[in-house]
Every structure is written in structure tokens, then in C-alpha cells.
Coordinates of N, CA and C in Angstrom, one line a residue:
M215 N 0.9 -1.2 0.0 CA 0.0 0.0 0.0 C 0.9 1.2 0.0
T216 N 0.7 2.1 -1.0 CA 1.5 3.3 -1.0 C 1.0 4.4 -0.1
H217 N 1.8 5.5 -0.1 CA 1.4 6.6 0.8 C 0.1 7.2 0.3
K218 N -0.2 7.3 -1.0 CA -1.4 7.8 -1.6 C -2.6 7.0 -1.2
D219 N -2.5 5.7 -1.0 CA -3.6 4.8 -0.8 C -4.0 4.8 0.7
L220 N -3.2 5.4 1.6 CA -3.6 5.4 3.0 C -4.7 6.4 3.3
P221 N -5.5 6.1 4.2 CA -6.6 7.1 4.6 C -6.0 8.3 5.2
H222 N -6.7 9.4 5.0 CA -6.3 10.7 5.5 C -7.0 10.9 6.8
I223 N -6.3 10.8 7.9 CA -6.9 11.0 9.3 C -6.3 12.2 9.9
T224 N -7.1 13.1 10.3 CA -6.7 14.4 10.9 C -6.9 14.2 12.4
E225 N -5.9 14.6 13.2 CA -6.1 14.5 14.7 C -7.2 15.4 15.2
Y226 N -7.8 15.0 16.3 CA -8.8 15.9 16.9 C -8.2 17.2 17.4
K227 N -7.0 17.2 17.8 CA -6.4 18.4 18.3 C -6.3 19.4 17.1
T228 N -5.9 19.0 15.9 CA -5.9 19.9 14.8 C -7.3 20.4 14.4
L229 N -8.2 19.5 14.4 CA -9.6 19.9 14.1 C -10.1 20.9 15.2
G230 N -9.8 20.7 16.4 CA -10.2 21.7 17.5 C -9.5 23.1 17.2
I231 N -8.3 23.1 16.8 CA -7.6 24.3 16.6 C -8.2 25.0 15.4
V232 N -8.6 24.3 14.3 CA -9.2 24.8 13.2 C -10.6 25.4 13.5
L233 N -11.3 24.7 14.4 CA -12.6 25.2 14.9 C -12.5 26.5 15.6
L234 N -11.5 26.6 16.5 CA -11.3 27.8 17.2 C -10.9 29.0 16.2
I235 N -10.1 28.7 15.2 CA -9.7 29.7 14.2 C -11.0 30.2 13.5
L236 N -11.8 29.2 13.1 CA -13.1 29.6 12.4 C -14.0 30.4 13.2
L237 N -14.1 30.1 14.5 CA -14.9 30.9 15.4 C -14.3 32.3 15.6
L238 N -13.0 32.4 15.7 CA -12.4 33.7 15.9 C -12.6 34.5 14.6
L239 N -12.5 33.9 13.5 CA -12.8 34.7 12.2 C -14.3 35.1 12.1
T240 N -15.2 34.2 12.6 CA -16.6 34.6 12.6 C -16.9 35.8 13.5
F241 N -16.3 35.8 14.7 CA -16.5 36.9 15.6 C -15.8 38.2 15.1
T242 N -14.7 38.0 14.4 CA -14.0 39.1 13.7 C -14.9 39.7 12.7
T243 N -15.6 38.9 11.9 CA -16.5 39.4 10.9 C -17.6 40.2 11.5
I244 N -18.1 39.7 12.6 CA -19.2 40.4 13.3 C -18.7 41.8 13.8
E245 N -17.5 41.8 14.4 CA -16.9 43.1 14.9 C -16.7 44.1 13.7
V246 N -16.2 43.6 12.6 CA -16.0 44.4 11.4 C -17.2 45.2 11.0
T247 N -18.3 44.5 11.1 CA -19.6 45.1 10.6 C -20.0 46.2 11.6
S248 N -19.5 46.3 12.8 CA -19.9 47.4 13.7 C -19.2 48.7 13.3
F249 N -18.1 48.6 12.6 CA -17.4 49.8 12.1 C -18.0 50.3 10.8
H250 N -18.1 51.6 10.6 CA -18.7 52.2 9.5 C -17.7 52.5 8.4
L251 N -17.3 51.5 7.6 CA -16.3 51.6 6.6 C -16.9 51.7 5.2
R252 N -18.2 51.9 5.1 CA -18.9 51.9 3.9 C -18.7 50.6 3.1
A253 N -18.3 50.7 1.8 CA -18.2 49.6 1.0 C -17.0 48.7 1.4
A254 N -16.1 49.2 2.1 CA -14.9 48.5 2.6 C -15.4 47.4 3.7
T255 N -16.4 47.7 4.4 CA -16.9 46.7 5.3 C -17.3 45.4 4.6
V256 N -18.0 45.5 3.5 CA -18.4 44.3 2.8 C -17.2 43.7 2.2
L257 N -16.2 44.4 1.7 CA -15.0 43.9 1.2 C -14.2 43.1 2.3
V258 N -14.1 43.6 3.4 CA -13.4 42.9 4.5 C -14.1 41.7 4.9
A259 N -15.4 41.8 5.0 CA -16.2 40.6 5.4 C -16.1 39.5 4.3
L260 N -16.0 39.9 3.0 CA -15.9 38.9 2.0 C -14.5 38.3 2.0
I261 N -13.5 39.1 2.3 CA -12.1 38.5 2.4 C -12.0 37.5 3.6
I262 N -12.6 37.8 4.7 CA -12.6 36.9 5.8 C -13.4 35.6 5.5
A263 N -14.5 35.8 4.8 CA -15.3 34.6 4.3 C -14.5 33.8 3.4
G264 N -13.7 34.4 2.5 CA -12.8 33.6 1.6 C -11.7 32.8 2.4
V265 N -11.2 33.5 3.4 CA -10.2 32.8 4.2 C -10.8 31.6 5.0
K266 N -12.0 31.8 5.5 CA -12.7 30.7 6.2 C -13.0 29.6 5.2
G267 N -13.4 29.9 4.0 CA -13.7 28.9 3.0 C -12.4 28.1 2.7
Y268 N -11.3 28.8 2.6 CA -10.0 28.1 2.3 C -9.7 27.1 3.4
I269 N -9.9 27.6 4.7 CA -9.6 26.7 5.8 C -10.5 25.5 5.8
V270 N -11.8 25.7 5.5 CA -12.7 24.5 5.5 C -12.3 23.6 4.4
L271 N -12.0 24.1 3.2 CA -11.6 23.3 2.1 C -10.3 22.5 2.4
T272 N -9.4 23.1 3.0 CA -8.1 22.5 3.3 C -8.2 21.4 4.4
Y273 N -8.9 21.7 5.5 CA -8.8 20.8 6.6 C -10.0 19.8 6.6
F274 N -11.2 20.4 6.4 CA -12.4 19.5 6.6 C -12.8 18.7 5.3
M275 N -12.3 19.3 4.1 CA -12.6 18.6 2.9 C -11.3 17.9 2.3
H276 N -10.2 17.9 3.1 CA -9.0 17.2 2.9 C -8.3 17.6 1.5
L277 N -8.4 18.9 1.2 CA -7.9 19.3 -0.1 C -6.3 19.3 -0.1
K278 N -5.8 19.4 1.1 CA -4.3 19.3 1.2 C -3.7 17.9 0.9
H279 N -4.6 16.9 0.8 CA -4.2 15.6 0.5 C -4.4 15.2 -1.0
E280 N -5.0 16.1 -1.7 CA -5.4 15.9 -3.1 C -4.3 16.2 -4.1
G281 N -4.5 15.8 -5.3 CA -3.5 16.1 -6.4 C -3.5 17.5 -6.9
L282 N -2.6 17.8 -7.8 CA -2.4 19.1 -8.3 C -3.6 19.6 -9.1
L283 N -4.2 18.7 -9.9 CA -5.3 19.1 -10.8 C -6.5 19.6 -10.0
L284 N -6.8 18.9 -8.9 CA -8.0 19.4 -8.1 C -7.7 20.7 -7.4
R285 N -6.4 20.9 -7.0 CA -6.0 22.1 -6.4 C -6.1 23.3 -7.4
I286 N -5.7 23.0 -8.6 CA -5.8 24.1 -9.6 C -7.3 24.4 -9.9
L287 N -8.1 23.4 -10.0 CA -9.5 23.6 -10.3 C -10.2 24.4 -9.1
V288 N -9.9 24.1 -7.9 CA -10.4 24.9 -6.8 C -9.9 26.3 -6.8
S289 N -8.6 26.5 -7.1 CA -8.0 27.8 -7.2 C -8.7 28.6 -8.3
A290 N -9.1 28.0 -9.4 CA -9.8 28.6 -10.5 C -11.2 29.1 -10.0
V291 N -11.8 28.3 -9.2 CA -13.1 28.8 -8.7 C -13.0 30.0 -7.8
F292 N -11.9 30.0 -6.9 CA -11.7 31.2 -6.1 C -11.3 32.4 -7.0
L293 N -10.6 32.2 -8.0 CA -10.3 33.3 -8.9 C -11.5 33.9 -9.6
L294 N -12.4 33.0 -10.0 CA -13.7 33.4 -10.6 C -14.5 34.2 -9.6
Y295 N -14.5 33.7 -8.4 CA -15.2 34.3 -7.3 C -14.7 35.8 -7.1
A296 N -13.4 35.9 -7.1 CA -12.7 37.2 -6.9 C -13.1 38.2 -8.0
V297 N -13.1 37.7 -9.2 CA -13.4 38.5 -10.4 C -14.9 39.0 -10.3
I298 N -15.8 38.1 -9.9 CA -17.2 38.5 -9.8 C -17.4 39.5 -8.7
V299 N -16.7 39.4 -7.6 CA -16.8 40.4 -6.5 C -16.2 41.7 -6.9
I300 N -15.1 41.7 -7.7 CA -14.5 43.0 -8.2 C -15.5 43.6 -9.1
I301 N -16.1 42.9 -10.0 CA -17.1 43.4 -11.0 C -18.3 44.0 -10.2
T302 N -18.7 43.3 -9.2 CA -19.8 43.8 -8.4 C -19.5 45.1 -7.7
F303 N -18.3 45.2 -7.2 CA -17.9 46.5 -6.5 C -17.8 47.6 -7.5
F304 N -17.3 47.4 -8.7 CA -17.2 48.4 -9.7 C -18.6 48.8 -10.1
D305 N -19.6 47.9 -10.2 CA -21.0 48.3 -10.5 C -21.5 49.1 -9.4
Y306 N -21.2 48.8 -8.1 CA -21.7 49.6 -7.0 C -21.1 51.0 -7.0
L307 N -19.8 51.0 -7.3 CA -19.1 52.3 -7.3 C -19.6 53.3 -8.3
Y308 N -19.9 52.8 -9.5 CA -20.3 53.7 -10.6 C -21.8 53.8 -10.8
R309 N -22.6 53.5 -9.8 CA -24.0 53.6 -9.9 C -24.5 54.9 -9.5

């Protein structure tokens, strides 16, 4: 059995740390919305949501154990997401 065939088991300690990081980022998002930064508030909240999504993909969906092709495809989805957010902000800015 090769290293690729072995099951990917993440320790409970690691999952607990990831949970605490996600909760910290959630509370950070809540605190950011209390500041009046206008459109930047939404931008910061979306950046934090993107980081949280990356953490979930990496640890809970075991993306760090996958091959290069799947990582490239997931990165392409994040790039498309970023482009759509940027287009939305330009639409909001010039309205």
C-alpha cells in the first residue's frame, strides 16, 4: 500500500484548533460590521469569508491531500469568485 492509498486521518487536536480559528474569524466578521467603513466593510467581510472557505476546504474537505489538478480547479473557482466580487464592486461604485 503506497502513501497515496492510505486514509487521511486528521487529529482531533488539529480539528479543534481549526474550529477555534473559524470561530475567531466569525467573531471578527461580526466586529468588522460594527465599524462604518462603507463599501470596505463588505470587502473585509468577503475577504474573511474567503479565508474561512479556504480553511474549510483545506482541513475539513482534505484538499491538502489531493492532487495538483484538483487544487488548480479549486483555485480557478476562487479566482472566478474574486473576479465576480470585483465586478460587483465596480458596479456599485459607478451607480
